[in-house]
Coordinates of C-alpha atoms in Angstrom, one line a residue:
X1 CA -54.3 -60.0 -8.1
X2 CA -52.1 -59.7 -5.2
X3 CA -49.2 -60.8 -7.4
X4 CA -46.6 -57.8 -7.8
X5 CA -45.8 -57.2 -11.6
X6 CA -42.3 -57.3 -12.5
X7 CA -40.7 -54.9 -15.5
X8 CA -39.3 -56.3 -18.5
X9 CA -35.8 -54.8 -17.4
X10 CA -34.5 -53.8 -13.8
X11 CA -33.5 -50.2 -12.5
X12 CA -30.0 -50.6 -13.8
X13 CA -31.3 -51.7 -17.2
X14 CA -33.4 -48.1 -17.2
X15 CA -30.8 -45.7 -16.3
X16 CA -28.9 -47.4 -19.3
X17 CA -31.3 -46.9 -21.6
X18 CA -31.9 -42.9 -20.3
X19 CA -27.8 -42.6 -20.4
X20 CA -28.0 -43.9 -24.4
X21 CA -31.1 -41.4 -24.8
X22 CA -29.0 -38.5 -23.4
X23 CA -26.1 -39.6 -25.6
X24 CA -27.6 -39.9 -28.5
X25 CA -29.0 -36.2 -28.1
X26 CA -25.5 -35.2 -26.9
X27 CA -24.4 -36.5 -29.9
X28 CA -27.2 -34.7 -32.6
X29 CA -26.4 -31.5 -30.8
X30 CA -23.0 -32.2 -31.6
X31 CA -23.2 -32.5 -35.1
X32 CA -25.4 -29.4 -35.7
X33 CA -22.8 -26.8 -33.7
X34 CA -20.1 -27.4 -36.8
X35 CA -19.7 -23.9 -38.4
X36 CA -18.8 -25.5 -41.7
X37 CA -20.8 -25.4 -44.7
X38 CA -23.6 -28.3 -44.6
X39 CA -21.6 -29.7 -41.6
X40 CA -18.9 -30.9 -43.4
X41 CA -16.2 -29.9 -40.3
X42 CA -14.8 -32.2 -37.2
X43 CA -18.0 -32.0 -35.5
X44 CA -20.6 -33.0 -38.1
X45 CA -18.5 -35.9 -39.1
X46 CA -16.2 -37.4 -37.0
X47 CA -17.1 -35.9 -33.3
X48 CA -20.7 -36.4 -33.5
X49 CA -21.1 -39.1 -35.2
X50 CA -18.9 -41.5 -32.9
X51 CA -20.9 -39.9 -30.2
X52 CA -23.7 -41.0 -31.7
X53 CA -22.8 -44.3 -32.2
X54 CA -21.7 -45.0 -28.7
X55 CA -25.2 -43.9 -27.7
X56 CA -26.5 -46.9 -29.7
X57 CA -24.0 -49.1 -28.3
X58 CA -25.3 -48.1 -24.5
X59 CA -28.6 -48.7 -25.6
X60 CA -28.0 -52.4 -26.9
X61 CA -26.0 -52.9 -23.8
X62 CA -28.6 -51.9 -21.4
X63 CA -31.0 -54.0 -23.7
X64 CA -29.0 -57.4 -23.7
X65 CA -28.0 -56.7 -20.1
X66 CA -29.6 -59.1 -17.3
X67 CA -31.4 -57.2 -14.1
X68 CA -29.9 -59.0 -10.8
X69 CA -32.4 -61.3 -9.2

C-alpha cells in the first residue's frame, strides 16, 4: 500500500477542465443578460452561444490532452 496513486489527468489537465467550467458559465450568463424578447438579441444568440461552445472545445481539449511524465 505504499504505492502513490496517480490521477487519471495531471494538474494541467484540471485547470483545463475548471477554465471550460468557468467558460461555459461565462457563456450561460451571457446569454441570459440580452434585453430582447425571449433572448432573441446579439447576446442570446450569437455572443453567448460561441462562448459557450469554446467552453466545450477547452473541455475536450483538456480531456484528450496528455499530463507530462
Amino acid at each position: 500500500m505504499s504505492e502513490k496513486k496517480k490521477l487519471a489527468f495531471g494538474k494541467s489537465n484540471y485547470i483545463l477542465m475548471i477554465a471550460g467550467i468557468l467558460t461555459l458559465i461565462i457563456g450561460f450568463i451571457i446569454m441570459t443578460l440580452d434585453s430582447e424578447q425571449y433572448g432573441f438579441g446579439f447576446l442570446g444568440l450569437t455572443l453567448g452561444p460561441i462562448i459557450v461552445f469554446l467552453g466545450f472545445i477547452i473541455e475536450l481539449f483538456a480531456i484528450l490532452k496528455k499530463p507530462k511524465q
